[in-house]
Amino acid sequence: MQSNAVADVMEANLYVPTWVTGLVLSVLVFFVIIGGVRRIAGLAERLVPLMAVVYILGALVVIVVNIQAVPGALAHIVGDAFTGTAATGGFAGAAVMTAIRFGVARGIFSNEAGLGSAPIAHAAARTNDPVRQGTVAMLGTFIDTIIVCTMTALVIVLSGAWESGTSGAELTSVAFGDGVPGGNWVVTFGLIIFAFTTIVAWSYYGERCAEYLFGVKAIMPYRYLWVVLLFVGAVAKLGIVWLIADVLNALMAIPNLIALLALSGTIFAVTRDYFAREESSR
Protein backbone atom coordinates (compact mmCIF):
# COMPACT_ATOMS: atom_id res chain seq x y z
CA MET A 1 0.00 0.00 0.00
CA GLN A 2 2.82 2.42 0.88
CA SER A 3 4.63 1.84 -2.41
CA ASN A 4 1.37 2.41 -4.29
CA ALA A 5 0.78 5.70 -2.46
CA VAL A 6 4.28 6.94 -3.28
CA ALA A 7 3.97 5.89 -6.92
CA ASP A 8 0.57 7.59 -7.14
CA VAL A 9 1.73 10.95 -5.79
CA MET A 10 5.00 10.87 -7.78
CA GLU A 11 3.06 10.32 -10.99
CA ALA A 12 0.59 13.11 -10.14
CA ASN A 13 3.18 15.76 -9.17
CA LEU A 14 6.38 14.80 -10.99
CA TYR A 15 4.97 12.71 -13.88
CA VAL A 16 7.19 9.78 -12.91
CA PRO A 17 5.79 6.46 -14.20
CA THR A 18 4.62 4.18 -11.42
CA TRP A 19 6.95 1.38 -12.49
CA VAL A 20 9.96 3.70 -12.17
CA THR A 21 8.97 4.69 -8.63
CA GLY A 22 8.36 1.05 -7.76
CA LEU A 23 11.75 0.04 -9.13
CA VAL A 24 13.62 2.78 -7.24
CA LEU A 25 11.82 1.98 -3.99
CA SER A 26 12.52 -1.73 -4.41
CA VAL A 27 16.22 -1.10 -5.01
CA LEU A 28 16.52 1.18 -1.95
CA VAL A 29 14.70 -1.29 0.29
CA PHE A 30 16.81 -4.11 -1.17
CA PHE A 31 19.98 -2.28 -0.11
CA VAL A 32 18.59 -1.71 3.39
CA ILE A 33 17.10 -5.10 4.31
CA ILE A 34 19.29 -7.37 2.17
CA GLY A 35 22.43 -5.38 1.52
CA GLY A 36 22.64 -4.07 5.07
CA VAL A 37 23.00 -0.42 4.01
CA ARG A 38 21.37 0.92 7.18
CA ARG A 39 22.52 4.48 6.56
CA ILE A 40 19.66 4.99 4.08
CA ALA A 41 17.09 3.94 6.66
CA GLY A 42 18.87 5.96 9.35
CA LEU A 43 18.70 9.12 7.26
CA ALA A 44 15.00 8.59 6.57
CA GLU A 45 14.30 8.00 10.26
CA ARG A 46 16.02 11.28 11.17
CA LEU A 47 13.89 13.12 8.61
CA VAL A 48 10.58 11.71 9.88
CA PRO A 49 10.16 14.10 12.87
CA LEU A 50 10.97 17.10 10.67
CA MET A 51 8.52 16.07 7.95
CA ALA A 52 5.85 15.32 10.56
CA VAL A 53 6.21 18.82 12.04
CA VAL A 54 6.10 20.42 8.57
CA TYR A 55 3.00 18.39 7.65
CA ILE A 56 1.16 19.32 10.86
CA LEU A 57 2.13 23.00 10.53
CA GLY A 58 0.89 23.03 6.93
CA ALA A 59 -2.42 21.54 8.01
CA LEU A 60 -2.71 24.05 10.86
CA VAL A 61 -2.16 26.94 8.44
CA VAL A 62 -5.06 25.78 6.26
CA ILE A 63 -7.30 25.24 9.29
CA VAL A 64 -6.46 28.59 10.92
CA VAL A 65 -6.95 30.52 7.67
CA ASN A 66 -10.37 28.90 7.27
CA ILE A 67 -11.19 28.74 10.99
CA GLN A 68 -14.74 30.06 10.52
CA ALA A 69 -15.53 27.23 8.13
CA VAL A 70 -14.24 24.48 10.45
CA PRO A 71 -17.57 23.80 12.26
CA GLY A 72 -19.33 23.46 8.92
CA ALA A 73 -16.57 21.18 7.62
CA LEU A 74 -16.86 18.91 10.67
CA ALA A 75 -20.64 18.80 10.27
CA HIS A 76 -20.18 18.02 6.58
CA ILE A 77 -17.81 15.13 7.35
CA VAL A 78 -20.08 13.59 9.99
CA GLY A 79 -23.26 14.19 8.02
CA ASP A 80 -22.01 12.70 4.76
CA ALA A 81 -20.54 9.70 6.56
CA PHE A 82 -24.05 8.67 7.57
CA THR A 83 -25.95 9.69 4.45
CA GLY A 84 -23.88 7.76 1.94
CA THR A 85 -22.64 10.74 -0.06
CA ALA A 86 -18.96 10.79 0.95
CA ALA A 87 -17.38 11.55 -2.41
CA THR A 88 -13.80 10.86 -1.34
CA GLY A 89 -14.63 7.30 -0.41
CA GLY A 90 -16.84 6.58 -3.40
CA PHE A 91 -19.87 5.81 -1.27
CA ALA A 92 -22.53 7.35 -3.52
CA GLY A 93 -25.80 5.60 -2.72
CA ALA A 94 -24.18 3.30 -0.17
CA ALA A 95 -25.85 2.37 3.07
CA VAL A 96 -24.66 3.52 6.48
CA MET A 97 -23.26 0.04 7.08
CA THR A 98 -21.03 0.36 4.03
CA ALA A 99 -19.81 3.77 5.16
CA ILE A 100 -18.92 2.40 8.59
CA ARG A 101 -17.27 -0.66 7.04
CA PHE A 102 -14.96 1.48 4.90
CA GLY A 103 -14.33 3.92 7.75
CA VAL A 104 -13.29 1.15 10.13
CA ALA A 105 -11.12 -0.49 7.47
CA ARG A 106 -9.31 2.77 6.67
CA GLY A 107 -8.95 3.58 10.36
CA ILE A 108 -7.37 0.20 11.09
CA PHE A 109 -5.00 0.63 8.17
CA SER A 110 -4.00 4.05 9.47
CA ASN A 111 -3.44 3.28 13.16
CA GLU A 112 -2.98 -0.53 13.09
CA ALA A 113 -5.20 -0.82 16.19
CA GLY A 114 -5.90 -4.46 17.00
CA LEU A 115 -3.60 -5.91 14.35
CA GLY A 116 -0.84 -6.95 16.75
CA SER A 117 1.84 -5.33 14.61
CA ALA A 118 2.97 -2.48 16.88
CA PRO A 119 3.63 -4.81 19.86
CA ILE A 120 6.46 -6.39 17.86
CA ALA A 121 8.31 -3.08 18.01
CA HIS A 122 7.16 -2.12 21.52
CA ALA A 123 8.28 -5.50 22.86
CA ALA A 124 11.83 -4.58 21.86
CA ALA A 125 11.72 -1.32 23.83
CA ARG A 126 13.78 -0.93 26.99
CA THR A 127 11.23 -0.41 29.75
CA ASN A 128 10.68 -1.46 33.35
CA ASP A 129 6.97 -2.10 33.01
CA PRO A 130 4.78 -3.46 30.18
CA VAL A 131 1.80 -1.33 31.24
CA ARG A 132 3.82 1.87 30.79
CA GLN A 133 4.90 0.75 27.32
CA GLY A 134 1.33 -0.21 26.46
CA THR A 135 0.16 3.26 27.45
CA VAL A 136 2.74 4.79 25.12
CA ALA A 137 1.52 2.50 22.33
CA MET A 138 -2.08 3.64 22.81
CA LEU A 139 -0.99 7.27 22.69
CA GLY A 140 0.41 6.69 19.20
CA THR A 141 -2.98 5.46 17.99
CA PHE A 142 -4.71 8.51 19.49
CA ILE A 143 -2.30 10.97 17.86
CA ASP A 144 -2.50 9.24 14.48
CA THR A 145 -6.28 8.96 14.31
CA ILE A 146 -7.77 11.77 16.38
CA ILE A 147 -5.21 14.46 15.60
CA VAL A 148 -3.40 13.81 12.30
CA CYS A 149 -6.25 12.11 10.41
CA THR A 150 -8.79 14.71 11.58
CA MET A 151 -6.49 17.53 10.48
CA THR A 152 -6.01 15.88 7.08
CA ALA A 153 -9.76 15.42 6.64
CA LEU A 154 -10.37 19.08 7.49
CA VAL A 155 -7.75 20.22 4.97
CA ILE A 156 -9.38 18.09 2.26
CA VAL A 157 -12.85 19.53 2.97
CA LEU A 158 -11.79 23.14 3.62
CA SER A 159 -9.70 23.29 0.43
CA GLY A 160 -12.53 21.85 -1.66
CA ALA A 161 -10.25 19.09 -2.94
CA TRP A 162 -12.83 16.45 -2.00
CA GLU A 163 -14.76 17.55 -5.10
CA SER A 164 -11.74 17.16 -7.41
CA GLY A 165 -12.46 13.53 -8.28
CA THR A 166 -9.05 12.35 -7.06
CA SER A 167 -8.44 9.78 -4.34
CA GLY A 168 -5.73 8.28 -2.18
CA ALA A 169 -2.44 10.12 -1.70
CA GLU A 170 -3.14 12.32 -4.73
CA LEU A 171 -6.24 13.72 -3.00
CA THR A 172 -4.19 14.83 0.02
CA SER A 173 -1.56 16.32 -2.27
CA VAL A 174 -4.18 18.32 -4.17
CA ALA A 175 -5.75 19.51 -0.90
CA PHE A 176 -2.48 20.79 0.54
CA GLY A 177 -1.51 22.31 -2.80
CA ASP A 178 -4.76 24.29 -2.87
CA GLY A 179 -4.53 25.28 0.79
CA VAL A 180 -0.84 26.18 1.17
CA PRO A 181 1.65 27.44 -1.46
CA GLY A 182 3.88 24.48 -2.23
CA GLY A 183 1.77 22.25 -0.01
CA ASN A 184 1.70 19.48 -2.59
CA TRP A 185 5.49 19.20 -2.33
CA VAL A 186 5.25 18.88 1.44
CA VAL A 187 2.91 15.92 0.95
CA THR A 188 5.03 14.42 -1.82
CA PHE A 189 8.34 14.39 0.02
CA GLY A 190 6.75 13.73 3.39
CA LEU A 191 4.93 10.73 1.97
CA ILE A 192 8.15 9.36 0.47
CA ILE A 193 9.90 9.52 3.85
CA PHE A 194 6.94 8.15 5.82
CA ALA A 195 6.28 5.35 3.34
CA PHE A 196 9.92 4.31 3.11
CA THR A 197 10.36 4.03 6.88
CA THR A 198 7.03 2.18 7.16
CA ILE A 199 8.08 -0.29 4.47
CA VAL A 200 11.35 -1.00 6.29
CA ALA A 201 9.54 -1.35 9.64
CA TRP A 202 6.93 -3.74 8.26
CA SER A 203 9.64 -5.83 6.62
CA TYR A 204 11.05 -6.29 10.13
CA TYR A 205 7.64 -7.29 11.50
CA GLY A 206 7.13 -9.87 8.78
CA GLU A 207 10.68 -11.14 9.13
CA ARG A 208 10.18 -11.85 12.83
CA CYS A 209 6.94 -13.71 12.06
CA ALA A 210 8.56 -15.74 9.26
CA GLU A 211 11.45 -16.66 11.55
CA TYR A 212 9.05 -17.73 14.31
CA LEU A 213 6.96 -19.90 11.98
CA PHE A 214 9.59 -21.39 9.68
CA GLY A 215 12.96 -20.79 11.32
CA VAL A 216 16.01 -18.73 10.39
CA LYS A 217 16.20 -20.32 6.93
CA ALA A 218 13.02 -18.46 5.92
CA ILE A 219 14.48 -14.97 6.46
CA MET A 220 16.31 -14.51 3.16
CA PRO A 221 13.49 -15.91 0.94
CA TYR A 222 11.09 -13.64 2.83
CA ARG A 223 13.27 -10.58 2.17
CA TYR A 224 13.48 -11.28 -1.56
CA LEU A 225 9.71 -11.83 -1.73
CA TRP A 226 9.16 -8.56 0.15
CA VAL A 227 11.18 -6.59 -2.39
CA VAL A 228 9.34 -8.18 -5.33
CA LEU A 229 5.90 -7.50 -3.83
CA LEU A 230 6.98 -3.92 -3.13
CA PHE A 231 7.31 -3.36 -6.87
CA VAL A 232 4.01 -5.15 -7.59
CA GLY A 233 2.24 -2.91 -5.07
CA ALA A 234 3.55 0.22 -6.79
CA VAL A 235 2.18 -0.68 -10.23
CA ALA A 236 -1.10 -2.31 -9.14
CA LYS A 237 -4.46 -0.53 -9.28
CA LEU A 238 -5.41 1.35 -6.11
CA GLY A 239 -8.70 -0.52 -5.70
CA ILE A 240 -6.99 -3.91 -5.84
CA VAL A 241 -4.31 -2.82 -3.38
CA TRP A 242 -6.94 -1.56 -0.91
CA LEU A 243 -8.91 -4.80 -1.23
CA ILE A 244 -5.84 -6.93 -0.51
CA ALA A 245 -4.84 -4.67 2.39
CA ASP A 246 -8.32 -4.87 3.95
CA VAL A 247 -8.46 -8.66 3.67
CA LEU A 248 -4.98 -9.17 5.10
CA ASN A 249 -5.66 -6.71 7.92
CA ALA A 250 -8.77 -8.69 8.83
CA LEU A 251 -6.77 -11.93 8.83
CA MET A 252 -4.34 -10.29 11.26
CA ALA A 253 -6.98 -8.66 13.45
CA ILE A 254 -9.27 -11.65 14.02
CA PRO A 255 -6.77 -14.00 15.75
CA ASN A 256 -5.16 -11.07 17.59
CA LEU A 257 -8.49 -9.84 18.97
CA ILE A 258 -9.40 -13.37 20.06
CA ALA A 259 -6.06 -13.57 21.90
CA LEU A 260 -6.68 -10.17 23.51
CA LEU A 261 -10.08 -11.31 24.78
CA ALA A 262 -8.58 -14.52 26.13
CA LEU A 263 -5.85 -12.56 27.93
CA SER A 264 -8.11 -9.72 29.07
CA GLY A 265 -8.20 -10.98 32.67
CA THR A 266 -4.42 -10.90 32.90
CA ILE A 267 -4.28 -7.48 31.21
CA PHE A 268 -6.77 -5.95 33.66
CA ALA A 269 -4.99 -7.47 36.67
CA VAL A 270 -1.55 -6.22 35.60
CA THR A 271 -2.94 -2.78 34.73
CA ARG A 272 -4.70 -2.40 38.10
CA ASP A 273 -1.54 -3.46 39.89
CA TYR A 274 0.55 -0.92 37.97
CA PHE A 275 -1.73 2.03 38.69
CA ALA A 276 -2.10 0.96 42.32
CA ARG A 277 1.69 1.02 42.69
CA GLU A 278 1.85 4.39 40.96
CA GLU A 279 -0.80 5.78 43.30
CA SER A 280 0.89 4.44 46.44
CA SER A 281 4.27 5.87 45.43
CA ARG A 282 2.96 9.45 45.31
GROMACS .gro file of C-alpha atoms in nm:
model
  282
    1MET     CA    1   0.000   0.000   0.000
    2GLN     CA    2   0.282   0.242   0.088
    3SER     CA    3   0.463   0.184  -0.241
    4ASN     CA    4   0.137   0.241  -0.429
    5ALA     CA    5   0.078   0.570  -0.246
    6VAL     CA    6   0.428   0.694  -0.328
    7ALA     CA    7   0.397   0.589  -0.692
    8ASP     CA    8   0.057   0.759  -0.714
    9VAL     CA    9   0.173   1.095  -0.579
   10MET     CA   10   0.500   1.087  -0.778
   11GLU     CA   11   0.306   1.032  -1.099
   12ALA     CA   12   0.059   1.311  -1.014
   13ASN     CA   13   0.318   1.576  -0.917
   14LEU     CA   14   0.638   1.480  -1.099
   15TYR     CA   15   0.497   1.271  -1.388
   16VAL     CA   16   0.719   0.978  -1.291
   17PRO     CA   17   0.579   0.646  -1.420
   18THR     CA   18   0.462   0.418  -1.142
   19TRP     CA   19   0.695   0.138  -1.249
   20VAL     CA   20   0.996   0.370  -1.217
   21THR     CA   21   0.897   0.469  -0.863
   22GLY     CA   22   0.836   0.105  -0.776
   23LEU     CA   23   1.175   0.004  -0.913
   24VAL     CA   24   1.362   0.278  -0.724
   25LEU     CA   25   1.182   0.198  -0.399
   26SER     CA   26   1.252  -0.173  -0.441
   27VAL     CA   27   1.622  -0.110  -0.501
   28LEU     CA   28   1.652   0.118  -0.195
   29VAL     CA   29   1.470  -0.129   0.029
   30PHE     CA   30   1.681  -0.411  -0.117
   31PHE     CA   31   1.998  -0.228  -0.011
   32VAL     CA   32   1.859  -0.171   0.339
   33ILE     CA   33   1.710  -0.510   0.431
   34ILE     CA   34   1.929  -0.737   0.217
   35GLY     CA   35   2.243  -0.538   0.152
   36GLY     CA   36   2.264  -0.407   0.507
   37VAL     CA   37   2.300  -0.042   0.401
   38ARG     CA   38   2.137   0.092   0.718
   39ARG     CA   39   2.252   0.448   0.656
   40ILE     CA   40   1.966   0.499   0.408
   41ALA     CA   41   1.709   0.394   0.666
   42GLY     CA   42   1.887   0.596   0.935
   43LEU     CA   43   1.870   0.912   0.726
   44ALA     CA   44   1.500   0.859   0.657
   45GLU     CA   45   1.430   0.800   1.026
   46ARG     CA   46   1.602   1.128   1.117
   47LEU     CA   47   1.389   1.312   0.861
   48VAL     CA   48   1.058   1.171   0.988
   49PRO     CA   49   1.016   1.410   1.287
   50LEU     CA   50   1.097   1.710   1.067
   51MET     CA   51   0.852   1.607   0.795
   52ALA     CA   52   0.585   1.532   1.056
   53VAL     CA   53   0.621   1.882   1.204
   54VAL     CA   54   0.610   2.042   0.857
   55TYR     CA   55   0.300   1.839   0.765
   56ILE     CA   56   0.116   1.932   1.086
   57LEU     CA   57   0.213   2.300   1.053
   58GLY     CA   58   0.089   2.303   0.693
   59ALA     CA   59  -0.242   2.154   0.801
   60LEU     CA   60  -0.271   2.405   1.086
   61VAL     CA   61  -0.216   2.694   0.844
   62VAL     CA   62  -0.506   2.578   0.626
   63ILE     CA   63  -0.730   2.524   0.929
   64VAL     CA   64  -0.646   2.859   1.092
   65VAL     CA   65  -0.695   3.052   0.767
   66ASN     CA   66  -1.037   2.890   0.727
   67ILE     CA   67  -1.119   2.874   1.099
   68GLN     CA   68  -1.474   3.006   1.052
   69ALA     CA   69  -1.553   2.723   0.813
   70VAL     CA   70  -1.424   2.448   1.045
   71PRO     CA   71  -1.757   2.380   1.226
   72GLY     CA   72  -1.933   2.346   0.892
   73ALA     CA   73  -1.657   2.118   0.762
   74LEU     CA   74  -1.686   1.891   1.067
   75ALA     CA   75  -2.064   1.880   1.027
   76HIS     CA   76  -2.018   1.802   0.658
   77ILE     CA   77  -1.781   1.513   0.735
   78VAL     CA   78  -2.008   1.359   0.999
   79GLY     CA   79  -2.326   1.419   0.802
   80ASP     CA   80  -2.201   1.270   0.476
   81ALA     CA   81  -2.054   0.970   0.656
   82PHE     CA   82  -2.405   0.867   0.757
   83THR     CA   83  -2.595   0.969   0.445
   84GLY     CA   84  -2.388   0.776   0.194
   85THR     CA   85  -2.264   1.074  -0.006
   86ALA     CA   86  -1.896   1.079   0.095
   87ALA     CA   87  -1.738   1.155  -0.241
   88THR     CA   88  -1.380   1.086  -0.134
   89GLY     CA   89  -1.463   0.730  -0.041
   90GLY     CA   90  -1.684   0.658  -0.340
   91PHE     CA   91  -1.987   0.581  -0.127
   92ALA     CA   92  -2.253   0.735  -0.352
   93GLY     CA   93  -2.580   0.560  -0.272
   94ALA     CA   94  -2.418   0.330  -0.017
   95ALA     CA   95  -2.585   0.237   0.307
   96VAL     CA   96  -2.466   0.352   0.648
   97MET     CA   97  -2.326   0.004   0.708
   98THR     CA   98  -2.103   0.036   0.403
   99ALA     CA   99  -1.981   0.377   0.516
  100ILE     CA  100  -1.892   0.240   0.859
  101ARG     CA  101  -1.727  -0.066   0.704
  102PHE     CA  102  -1.496   0.148   0.490
  103GLY     CA  103  -1.433   0.392   0.775
  104VAL     CA  104  -1.329   0.115   1.013
  105ALA     CA  105  -1.112  -0.049   0.747
  106ARG     CA  106  -0.931   0.277   0.667
  107GLY     CA  107  -0.895   0.358   1.036
  108ILE     CA  108  -0.737   0.020   1.109
  109PHE     CA  109  -0.500   0.063   0.817
  110SER     CA  110  -0.400   0.405   0.947
  111ASN     CA  111  -0.344   0.328   1.316
  112GLU     CA  112  -0.298  -0.053   1.309
  113ALA     CA  113  -0.520  -0.082   1.619
  114GLY     CA  114  -0.590  -0.446   1.700
  115LEU     CA  115  -0.360  -0.591   1.435
  116GLY     CA  116  -0.084  -0.695   1.675
  117SER     CA  117   0.184  -0.533   1.461
  118ALA     CA  118   0.297  -0.248   1.688
  119PRO     CA  119   0.363  -0.481   1.986
  120ILE     CA  120   0.646  -0.639   1.786
  121ALA     CA  121   0.831  -0.308   1.801
  122HIS     CA  122   0.716  -0.212   2.152
  123ALA     CA  123   0.828  -0.550   2.286
  124ALA     CA  124   1.183  -0.458   2.186
  125ALA     CA  125   1.172  -0.132   2.383
  126ARG     CA  126   1.378  -0.093   2.699
  127THR     CA  127   1.123  -0.041   2.975
  128ASN     CA  128   1.068  -0.146   3.335
  129ASP     CA  129   0.697  -0.210   3.301
  130PRO     CA  130   0.478  -0.346   3.018
  131VAL     CA  131   0.180  -0.133   3.124
  132ARG     CA  132   0.382   0.187   3.079
  133GLN     CA  133   0.490   0.075   2.732
  134GLY     CA  134   0.133  -0.021   2.646
  135THR     CA  135   0.016   0.326   2.745
  136VAL     CA  136   0.274   0.479   2.512
  137ALA     CA  137   0.152   0.250   2.233
  138MET     CA  138  -0.208   0.364   2.281
  139LEU     CA  139  -0.099   0.727   2.269
  140GLY     CA  140   0.041   0.669   1.920
  141THR     CA  141  -0.298   0.546   1.799
  142PHE     CA  142  -0.471   0.851   1.949
  143ILE     CA  143  -0.230   1.097   1.786
  144ASP     CA  144  -0.250   0.924   1.448
  145THR     CA  145  -0.628   0.896   1.431
  146ILE     CA  146  -0.777   1.177   1.638
  147ILE     CA  147  -0.521   1.446   1.560
  148VAL     CA  148  -0.340   1.381   1.230
  149CYS     CA  149  -0.625   1.211   1.041
  150THR     CA  150  -0.879   1.471   1.158
  151MET     CA  151  -0.649   1.753   1.048
  152THR     CA  152  -0.601   1.588   0.708
  153ALA     CA  153  -0.976   1.542   0.664
  154LEU     CA  154  -1.037   1.908   0.749
  155VAL     CA  155  -0.775   2.022   0.497
  156ILE     CA  156  -0.938   1.809   0.226
  157VAL     CA  157  -1.285   1.953   0.297
  158LEU     CA  158  -1.179   2.314   0.362
  159SER     CA  159  -0.970   2.329   0.043
  160GLY     CA  160  -1.253   2.185  -0.166
  161ALA     CA  161  -1.025   1.909  -0.294
  162TRP     CA  162  -1.283   1.645  -0.200
  163GLU     CA  163  -1.476   1.755  -0.510
  164SER     CA  164  -1.174   1.716  -0.741
  165GLY     CA  165  -1.246   1.353  -0.828
  166THR     CA  166  -0.905   1.235  -0.706
  167SER     CA  167  -0.844   0.978  -0.434
  168GLY     CA  168  -0.573   0.828  -0.218
  169ALA     CA  169  -0.244   1.012  -0.170
  170GLU     CA  170  -0.314   1.232  -0.473
  171LEU     CA  171  -0.624   1.372  -0.300
  172THR     CA  172  -0.419   1.483   0.002
  173SER     CA  173  -0.156   1.632  -0.227
  174VAL     CA  174  -0.418   1.832  -0.417
  175ALA     CA  175  -0.575   1.951  -0.090
  176PHE     CA  176  -0.248   2.079   0.054
  177GLY     CA  177  -0.151   2.231  -0.280
  178ASP     CA  178  -0.476   2.429  -0.287
  179GLY     CA  179  -0.453   2.528   0.079
  180VAL     CA  180  -0.084   2.618   0.117
  181PRO     CA  181   0.165   2.744  -0.146
  182GLY     CA  182   0.388   2.448  -0.223
  183GLY     CA  183   0.177   2.225  -0.001
  184ASN     CA  184   0.170   1.948  -0.259
  185TRP     CA  185   0.549   1.920  -0.233
  186VAL     CA  186   0.525   1.888   0.144
  187VAL     CA  187   0.291   1.592   0.095
  188THR     CA  188   0.503   1.442  -0.182
  189PHE     CA  189   0.834   1.439   0.002
  190GLY     CA  190   0.675   1.373   0.339
  191LEU     CA  191   0.493   1.073   0.197
  192ILE     CA  192   0.815   0.936   0.047
  193ILE     CA  193   0.990   0.952   0.385
  194PHE     CA  194   0.694   0.815   0.582
  195ALA     CA  195   0.628   0.535   0.334
  196PHE     CA  196   0.992   0.431   0.311
  197THR     CA  197   1.036   0.403   0.688
  198THR     CA  198   0.703   0.218   0.716
  199ILE     CA  199   0.808  -0.029   0.447
  200VAL     CA  200   1.135  -0.100   0.629
  201ALA     CA  201   0.954  -0.135   0.964
  202TRP     CA  202   0.693  -0.374   0.826
  203SER     CA  203   0.964  -0.583   0.662
  204TYR     CA  204   1.105  -0.629   1.013
  205TYR     CA  205   0.764  -0.729   1.150
  206GLY     CA  206   0.713  -0.987   0.878
  207GLU     CA  207   1.068  -1.114   0.913
  208ARG     CA  208   1.018  -1.185   1.283
  209CYS     CA  209   0.694  -1.371   1.206
  210ALA     CA  210   0.856  -1.574   0.926
  211GLU     CA  211   1.145  -1.666   1.155
  212TYR     CA  212   0.905  -1.773   1.431
  213LEU     CA  213   0.696  -1.990   1.198
  214PHE     CA  214   0.959  -2.139   0.968
  215GLY     CA  215   1.296  -2.079   1.132
  216VAL     CA  216   1.601  -1.873   1.039
  217LYS     CA  217   1.620  -2.032   0.693
  218ALA     CA  218   1.302  -1.846   0.592
  219ILE     CA  219   1.448  -1.497   0.646
  220MET     CA  220   1.631  -1.451   0.316
  221PRO     CA  221   1.349  -1.591   0.094
  222TYR     CA  222   1.109  -1.364   0.283
  223ARG     CA  223   1.327  -1.058   0.217
  224TYR     CA  224   1.348  -1.128  -0.156
  225LEU     CA  225   0.971  -1.183  -0.173
  226TRP     CA  226   0.916  -0.856   0.015
  227VAL     CA  227   1.118  -0.659  -0.239
  228VAL     CA  228   0.934  -0.818  -0.533
  229LEU     CA  229   0.590  -0.750  -0.383
  230LEU     CA  230   0.698  -0.392  -0.313
  231PHE     CA  231   0.731  -0.336  -0.687
  232VAL     CA  232   0.401  -0.515  -0.759
  233GLY     CA  233   0.224  -0.291  -0.507
  234ALA     CA  234   0.355   0.022  -0.679
  235VAL     CA  235   0.218  -0.068  -1.023
  236ALA     CA  236  -0.110  -0.231  -0.914
  237LYS     CA  237  -0.446  -0.053  -0.928
  238LEU     CA  238  -0.541   0.135  -0.611
  239GLY     CA  239  -0.870  -0.052  -0.570
  240ILE     CA  240  -0.699  -0.391  -0.584
  241VAL     CA  241  -0.431  -0.282  -0.338
  242TRP     CA  242  -0.694  -0.156  -0.091
  243LEU     CA  243  -0.891  -0.480  -0.123
  244ILE     CA  244  -0.584  -0.693  -0.051
  245ALA     CA  245  -0.484  -0.467   0.239
  246ASP     CA  246  -0.832  -0.487   0.395
  247VAL     CA  247  -0.846  -0.866   0.367
  248LEU     CA  248  -0.498  -0.917   0.510
  249ASN     CA  249  -0.566  -0.671   0.792
  250ALA     CA  250  -0.877  -0.869   0.883
  251LEU     CA  251  -0.677  -1.193   0.883
  252MET     CA  252  -0.434  -1.029   1.126
  253ALA     CA  253  -0.698  -0.866   1.345
  254ILE     CA  254  -0.927  -1.165   1.402
  255PRO     CA  255  -0.677  -1.400   1.575
  256ASN     CA  256  -0.516  -1.107   1.759
  257LEU     CA  257  -0.849  -0.984   1.897
  258ILE     CA  258  -0.940  -1.337   2.006
  259ALA     CA  259  -0.606  -1.357   2.190
  260LEU     CA  260  -0.668  -1.017   2.351
  261LEU     CA  261  -1.008  -1.131   2.478
  262ALA     CA  262  -0.858  -1.452   2.613
  263LEU     CA  263  -0.585  -1.256   2.793
  264SER     CA  264  -0.811  -0.972   2.907
  265GLY     CA  265  -0.820  -1.098   3.267
  266THR     CA  266  -0.442  -1.090   3.290
  267ILE     CA  267  -0.428  -0.748   3.121
  268PHE     CA  268  -0.677  -0.595   3.366
  269ALA     CA  269  -0.499  -0.747   3.667
  270VAL     CA  270  -0.155  -0.622   3.560
  271THR     CA  271  -0.294  -0.278   3.473
  272ARG     CA  272  -0.470  -0.240   3.810
  273ASP     CA  273  -0.154  -0.346   3.989
  274TYR     CA  274   0.055  -0.092   3.797
  275PHE     CA  275  -0.173   0.203   3.869
  276ALA     CA  276  -0.210   0.096   4.232
  277ARG     CA  277   0.169   0.102   4.269
  278GLU     CA  278   0.185   0.439   4.096
  279GLU     CA  279  -0.080   0.578   4.330
  280SER     CA  280   0.089   0.444   4.644
  281SER     CA  281   0.427   0.587   4.543
  282ARG     CA  282   0.296   0.945   4.531
   0.00000   0.00000   0.00000
